[in-house]
CSV table of C-alpha atoms in Angstrom, one decimal:
chain,number,residue,atom,x,y,z
A,1021,MET,CA,-6.0,163.8,57.4
A,1022,ARG,CA,-7.9,165.3,60.3
A,1023,ARG,CA,-6.4,162.7,62.7
A,1024,TYR,CA,-2.8,163.7,61.7
A,1025,ALA,CA,-3.6,167.3,62.1
A,1026,LEU,CA,-5.1,166.7,65.6
A,1027,ALA,CA,-2.1,164.7,66.6
A,1028,TRP,CA,0.3,167.4,65.5
A,1029,VAL,CA,-1.6,170.1,67.5
A,1030,LEU,CA,-1.5,167.9,70.6
A,1031,PHE,CA,2.2,167.0,70.1
A,1032,LEU,CA,3.5,170.6,69.4
A,1033,PRO,CA,3.3,171.9,73.0
A,1034,LEU,CA,5.3,168.8,74.1
A,1035,VAL,CA,8.0,169.6,71.6
A,1036,VAL,CA,8.2,173.3,72.7
A,1037,CYS,CA,8.4,172.3,76.3
A,1038,ALA,CA,11.1,169.7,75.6
A,1039,GLN,CA,13.3,172.4,73.9
A,1040,GLN,CA,13.3,174.7,77.0
A,1041,THR,CA,16.4,174.3,79.2
A,1042,ASP,CA,16.8,175.4,82.8
A,1043,THR,CA,19.5,178.0,82.7
A,1044,SER,CA,20.9,179.8,85.8
A,1045,TYR,CA,22.9,183.1,85.7
A,1046,ALA,CA,25.3,184.3,88.3
A,1047,LEU,CA,24.8,188.0,89.0
A,1048,PRO,CA,27.9,190.0,89.8
A,1049,PHE,CA,28.6,191.0,93.4
A,1050,ILE,CA,27.3,194.5,94.3
A,1051,GLU,CA,28.4,196.3,97.5
A,1052,VAL,CA,26.6,199.4,98.7
A,1053,THR,CA,28.5,201.7,101.1
A,1054,ALA,CA,27.7,205.0,102.8
A,1055,ASN,CA,29.4,207.4,105.1
A,1056,SER,CA,28.7,207.4,108.8
A,1057,VAL,CA,25.7,209.4,109.8
A,1058,LEU,CA,27.8,211.3,112.3
A,1059,ASN,CA,30.1,212.6,109.5
A,1060,LYS,CA,27.4,213.7,107.1
A,1061,ASN,CA,27.6,217.1,105.4
A,1062,LEU,CA,24.2,218.8,105.1
A,1063,ASN,CA,23.6,221.2,102.2
A,1064,THR,CA,22.9,224.5,104.0
A,1065,GLN,CA,21.6,227.8,102.7
A,1066,THR,CA,22.2,230.8,105.0
A,1067,TRP,CA,21.0,234.4,105.0
A,1068,LEU,CA,22.3,237.3,107.0
A,1069,PRO,CA,19.5,239.9,106.9
A,1070,VAL,CA,22.0,242.8,107.5
A,1071,THR,CA,24.1,242.0,104.4
A,1072,ASP,CA,21.6,240.2,102.1
A,1073,ASN,CA,19.3,243.2,101.5
A,1074,ILE,CA,16.2,241.4,102.7
A,1075,PRO,CA,13.3,243.8,102.7
A,1076,ARG,CA,11.9,244.9,106.0
A,1077,GLY,CA,8.6,243.5,107.2
A,1078,MET,CA,8.9,240.2,105.3
A,1079,SER,CA,7.8,236.9,106.8
A,1080,LEU,CA,9.7,233.7,106.4
A,1081,ASP,CA,7.3,232.2,103.9
A,1082,GLN,CA,7.5,235.3,101.7
A,1083,LEU,CA,11.3,235.1,101.8
A,1084,LEU,CA,11.4,231.5,100.7
A,1085,GLN,CA,8.8,232.0,98.0
A,1086,GLN,CA,10.7,235.0,96.6
A,1087,ARG,CA,14.0,233.0,96.5
A,1088,GLY,CA,12.3,229.8,95.2
A,1089,LEU,CA,14.4,227.6,97.5
A,1090,ALA,CA,11.6,225.4,98.9
A,1091,SER,CA,8.0,224.3,98.3
A,1092,ILE,CA,5.7,226.6,100.3
A,1093,ARG,CA,2.0,226.0,100.7
A,1094,SER,CA,0.3,229.3,101.7
A,1095,TYR,CA,-3.4,230.0,102.3
A,1096,GLY,CA,-3.2,233.7,101.6
A,1097,ALA,CA,-1.4,236.8,102.8
A,1098,GLY,CA,-0.8,236.5,106.6
A,1099,ASN,CA,-2.5,233.1,106.8
A,1100,LEU,CA,-1.1,229.6,107.5
A,1101,ALA,CA,2.0,228.7,105.5
A,1102,THR,CA,3.9,225.4,105.6
A,1103,ILE,CA,7.1,224.1,104.0
A,1104,SER,CA,8.1,220.9,102.2
A,1105,LEU,CA,11.8,220.0,101.8
A,1106,ARG,CA,13.1,217.2,99.6
A,1107,GLY,CA,9.6,215.8,99.2
A,1108,ALA,CA,9.0,215.4,102.9
A,1109,THR,CA,5.9,216.7,104.6
A,1110,SER,CA,5.7,219.9,106.7
A,1111,ALA,CA,5.6,217.8,109.9
A,1112,GLN,CA,9.0,216.3,108.8
A,1113,THR,CA,10.8,219.7,108.8
A,1114,SER,CA,12.0,221.1,112.1
A,1115,MET,CA,12.1,224.8,113.0
A,1116,ILE,CA,15.0,225.4,115.4
A,1117,TRP,CA,15.1,228.6,117.4
A,1118,ASN,CA,18.5,229.2,119.0
A,1119,GLY,CA,19.0,225.4,119.3
A,1120,VAL,CA,15.4,224.7,120.5
A,1121,PRO,CA,12.8,222.9,118.3
A,1122,ILE,CA,9.6,225.0,118.2
A,1123,ASN,CA,7.3,222.9,116.1
A,1124,ASN,CA,3.7,222.8,117.3
A,1125,ALA,CA,3.4,220.0,119.9
A,1126,MET,CA,-0.1,219.1,118.7
A,1127,LEU,CA,0.2,219.3,114.9
A,1128,GLY,CA,4.0,218.7,114.6
A,1129,LEU,CA,4.5,221.5,112.1
A,1130,ALA,CA,5.5,225.2,112.1
A,1131,ASP,CA,3.7,228.2,110.7
A,1132,LEU,CA,6.2,230.1,108.6
A,1133,SER,CA,3.9,233.2,108.3
A,1134,ASN,CA,4.4,233.8,112.0
A,1135,VAL,CA,8.2,234.1,111.7
A,1136,PRO,CA,9.3,237.7,111.1
A,1137,VAL,CA,12.6,237.9,109.2
A,1138,ASP,CA,13.5,241.2,111.0
A,1139,GLY,CA,13.6,239.5,114.3
A,1140,PHE,CA,16.7,237.4,113.7
A,1141,ASP,CA,20.4,237.9,112.7
A,1142,GLU,CA,20.8,234.6,110.9
A,1143,LEU,CA,18.4,232.4,108.9
A,1144,SER,CA,19.5,229.0,107.5
A,1145,ILE,CA,18.0,225.9,105.9
A,1146,ASP,CA,19.5,222.5,106.2
A,1147,TYR,CA,18.6,220.3,103.2
A,1148,GLY,CA,19.1,216.8,104.7
A,1149,SER,CA,18.1,214.5,107.5
A,1150,ASP,CA,19.1,215.5,111.0
A,1151,ALA,CA,16.9,212.9,112.7
A,1152,ILE,CA,19.8,211.8,115.0
A,1153,LYS,CA,19.4,215.1,116.8
A,1154,TYR,CA,15.7,216.1,116.5
A,1155,GLY,CA,14.0,212.8,115.6
A,1156,SER,CA,11.6,212.1,112.7
A,1157,ALA,CA,10.5,215.8,112.6
A,1158,SER,CA,13.7,216.7,110.7
A,1159,ILE,CA,13.8,214.0,108.0
A,1160,GLY,CA,13.3,216.6,105.3
A,1161,GLY,CA,15.6,219.2,106.9
A,1162,ASN,CA,15.8,222.0,109.4
A,1163,ILE,CA,15.0,225.7,109.5
A,1164,ARG,CA,17.3,227.5,111.9
A,1165,LEU,CA,16.6,230.9,113.5
A,1166,ASN,CA,19.5,232.5,115.4
A,1167,SER,CA,19.8,235.7,117.4
A,1168,GLY,CA,23.4,236.8,117.5
A,1169,LEU,CA,24.9,239.4,119.8
A,1170,GLU,CA,27.9,241.6,119.1
A,1171,TYR,CA,30.0,242.7,122.1
A,1172,LYS,CA,31.0,246.2,120.9
A,1173,LYS,CA,30.9,249.7,122.3
A,1174,GLU,CA,28.4,250.7,119.6
A,1175,HIS,CA,24.7,251.4,119.7
A,1176,SER,CA,22.2,251.1,116.8
A,1177,PHE,CA,18.6,252.2,116.2
A,1178,SER,CA,16.2,251.4,113.3
A,1179,ALA,CA,12.6,252.2,112.6
A,1180,GLN,CA,10.4,251.7,109.5
A,1181,LEU,CA,6.7,252.4,108.7
A,1182,SER,CA,5.0,251.3,105.5
A,1183,GLN,CA,1.5,251.3,104.0
A,1184,GLY,CA,0.0,249.5,101.1
A,1185,SER,CA,-3.2,248.6,99.3
A,1186,PHE,CA,-6.1,246.6,100.8
A,1187,GLY,CA,-5.4,248.0,104.3
A,1188,ASN,CA,-1.8,246.8,104.6
A,1189,ARG,CA,0.1,248.7,107.3
A,1190,GLN,CA,3.4,247.7,109.0
A,1191,GLY,CA,5.8,249.1,111.5
A,1192,HIS,CA,9.1,247.8,112.8
A,1193,PHE,CA,11.5,249.0,115.5
A,1194,GLY,CA,14.9,247.8,116.6
A,1195,VAL,CA,17.6,248.9,119.1
A,1196,SER,CA,20.8,247.4,120.3
A,1197,PHE,CA,23.7,248.4,122.6
A,1198,GLY,CA,26.6,246.7,124.4
A,1199,ASP,CA,30.2,246.8,125.4
A,1200,LYS,CA,33.0,244.2,125.8
A,1201,LYS,CA,31.1,242.1,128.4
A,1202,TRP,CA,27.4,243.0,127.9
A,1203,SER,CA,25.2,243.1,124.8
A,1204,SER,CA,21.5,243.5,124.3
A,1205,ALA,CA,19.2,243.6,121.2
A,1206,THR,CA,15.5,244.2,121.0
A,1207,ARG,CA,13.2,244.1,118.0
A,1208,MET,CA,9.5,244.6,117.8
A,1209,GLY,CA,6.9,245.0,115.1
A,1210,SER,CA,3.3,245.1,114.2
A,1211,SER,CA,1.4,244.6,111.0
A,1212,MET,CA,-2.2,244.8,109.9
A,1213,ILE,CA,-3.6,243.3,106.6
A,1214,ARG,CA,-7.3,243.9,106.1
A,1215,ASN,CA,-7.5,242.1,102.7
A,1216,ASP,CA,-10.7,244.0,101.8
A,1217,PHE,CA,-11.5,244.6,98.2
A,1218,VAL,CA,-14.4,245.8,96.1
A,1219,ILE,CA,-16.7,243.5,94.1
A,1220,PRO,CA,-17.8,245.5,91.0
A,1221,VAL,CA,-21.1,243.6,90.7
A,1222,LEU,CA,-22.2,244.2,94.3
A,1223,ASN,CA,-20.4,247.5,94.6
A,1224,SER,CA,-19.4,246.7,98.2
A,1225,LYS,CA,-16.2,245.8,100.0
A,1226,GLN,CA,-15.7,242.1,100.8
A,1227,GLN,CA,-13.4,241.1,103.7
A,1228,SER,CA,-11.2,238.1,103.2
A,1229,SER,CA,-9.2,236.9,106.2
A,1230,ALA,CA,-7.9,240.0,107.8
A,1231,VAL,CA,-4.7,239.5,109.9
A,1232,ARG,CA,-3.3,241.5,112.8
A,1233,ARG,CA,0.2,240.4,114.0
A,1234,SER,CA,2.7,241.7,116.6
A,1235,TYR,CA,6.0,240.4,118.0
A,1236,LEU,CA,8.7,241.2,120.5
A,1237,ILE,CA,12.1,239.5,120.3
A,1238,HIS,CA,14.8,240.3,122.9
A,1239,SER,CA,18.3,238.9,123.5
A,1240,SER,CA,20.8,239.7,126.2
A,1241,GLY,CA,24.2,238.3,126.8
A,1242,TRP,CA,27.0,238.4,129.3
A,1243,ARG,CA,30.6,237.4,128.4
A,1244,PRO,CA,32.8,237.2,131.5
A,1245,GLN,CA,35.6,235.7,129.4
A,1246,GLU,CA,36.5,235.6,125.8
A,1247,ASN,CA,35.6,231.9,125.6
A,1248,MET,CA,32.5,231.9,127.7
A,1249,GLU,CA,29.0,233.4,127.2
A,1250,PHE,CA,25.7,233.3,129.1
A,1251,LYS,CA,22.7,234.3,127.0
A,1252,ILE,CA,18.9,234.7,127.4
A,1253,ASP,CA,16.4,234.9,124.5
A,1254,PHE,CA,12.8,235.9,124.6
A,1255,TRP,CA,10.2,235.7,121.8
A,1256,ARG,CA,6.6,236.9,122.2
A,1257,GLN,CA,4.3,236.5,119.2
A,1258,GLN,CA,0.6,237.0,118.7
A,1259,SER,CA,-1.5,236.7,115.6
A,1260,ASN,CA,-5.3,237.5,115.3
A,1261,ARG,CA,-6.6,235.9,112.1
A,1262,GLN,CA,-10.1,236.6,111.0
A,1263,VAL,CA,-12.3,233.7,110.0
A,1264,PRO,CA,-13.3,234.4,106.4
A,1265,PRO,CA,-17.0,235.4,105.8
A,1266,THR,CA,-19.3,233.2,103.8
A,1267,THR,CA,-20.4,234.1,100.3
A,1268,ARG,CA,-23.6,235.6,101.7
A,1269,GLN,CA,-21.7,237.9,104.1
A,1270,ASN,CA,-19.6,241.0,103.6
A,1271,SER,CA,-17.7,240.8,106.9
A,1272,SER,CA,-17.0,238.4,109.8
A,1273,ASN,CA,-16.4,239.1,113.5
A,1274,ALA,CA,-15.0,235.7,114.2
A,1275,TYR,CA,-11.2,235.5,115.0
A,1276,GLN,CA,-8.6,232.9,115.7
A,1277,ILE,CA,-5.9,233.9,118.1
A,1278,ASP,CA,-2.4,232.3,118.2
A,1279,ALA,CA,-0.1,233.4,121.0
A,1280,ASN,CA,3.4,232.1,121.9
A,1281,ASN,CA,5.8,232.9,124.7
A,1282,ARG,CA,9.3,231.4,124.4
A,1283,ILE,CA,12.3,231.8,126.7
A,1284,ALA,CA,15.7,230.1,126.3
A,1285,LEU,CA,18.7,230.3,128.6
A,1286,SER,CA,22.0,229.1,127.1
A,1287,MET,CA,25.7,228.8,128.1
A,1288,ASN,CA,28.6,228.3,125.8
A,1289,LYS,CA,32.2,227.6,126.8
A,1290,ILE,CA,35.2,226.8,124.6
A,1291,ALA,CA,38.2,225.1,126.2
A,1292,GLY,CA,40.9,224.2,123.6
A,1293,ALA,CA,39.4,221.6,121.3
A,1294,TRP,CA,36.3,221.1,123.5
A,1295,LYS,CA,33.1,223.0,123.4
A,1296,LEU,CA,30.5,222.8,126.2
A,1297,LYS,CA,26.9,224.0,125.4
A,1298,GLY,CA,23.8,223.9,127.6
A,1299,THR,CA,20.3,225.1,126.8
A,1300,LEU,CA,17.2,225.4,129.1
A,1301,ALA,CA,13.9,226.5,127.4
A,1302,TRP,CA,10.4,227.2,128.5
A,1303,MET,CA,7.6,227.6,125.9
A,1304,LYS,CA,3.8,228.3,126.3
């Protein structure tokens, strides 16, 4: 009886293998198509600070955090802030200032906390790859900062001072004038954030990354004809960031200084269905 049982165990795998058949299936034909890269339509969100009631003294990272339109990584008020669009890293998002990429040449990213919203007439975000223009730095999208000029016989002046808790003080000033052929706009501002607070146990003030920031943004344009414009833009920015003290210190005298000087010369001409644009930029 044991011999028959052993023979059945040895023979069973052969029977199972003999019953398996080699069957092939023909998959249906699948065709994947896409539009040309040159004809893509990017999803763009645009703000006009004059009409969108954006609060004065707000930096770009604060604006995006308030509107909830992008993932922002911030290291405290006034400190480094970066963006992530469509899951891409901050080094894959380009910041474009009047048509000129201004990402840090060393790190490949842009600090959003150093961008004053008051200094620009138009802010927009492109959600989509524009790598054909700006390379791999714009796989996630673009942040565009534009300074527009209005050729009118009007003059404007604005000023604002504010003060808040923890040594927060801000001041902003703007003036513009022009006529049918000339136009000029200047904006400047300064802010100080001490970030000092009282620790109840120690009964003393503790400093945490104080930030002092100032900027000057100027634009001038000349329009000899209705379809031609020559424009110069200047952006001076400086930020002094305090290195945070250790847990055994109440204050720190170490600072990190970030300074930028940017100049852009541009020419725009429209002739019928053609548009000619040239830009020359210098950055330090």
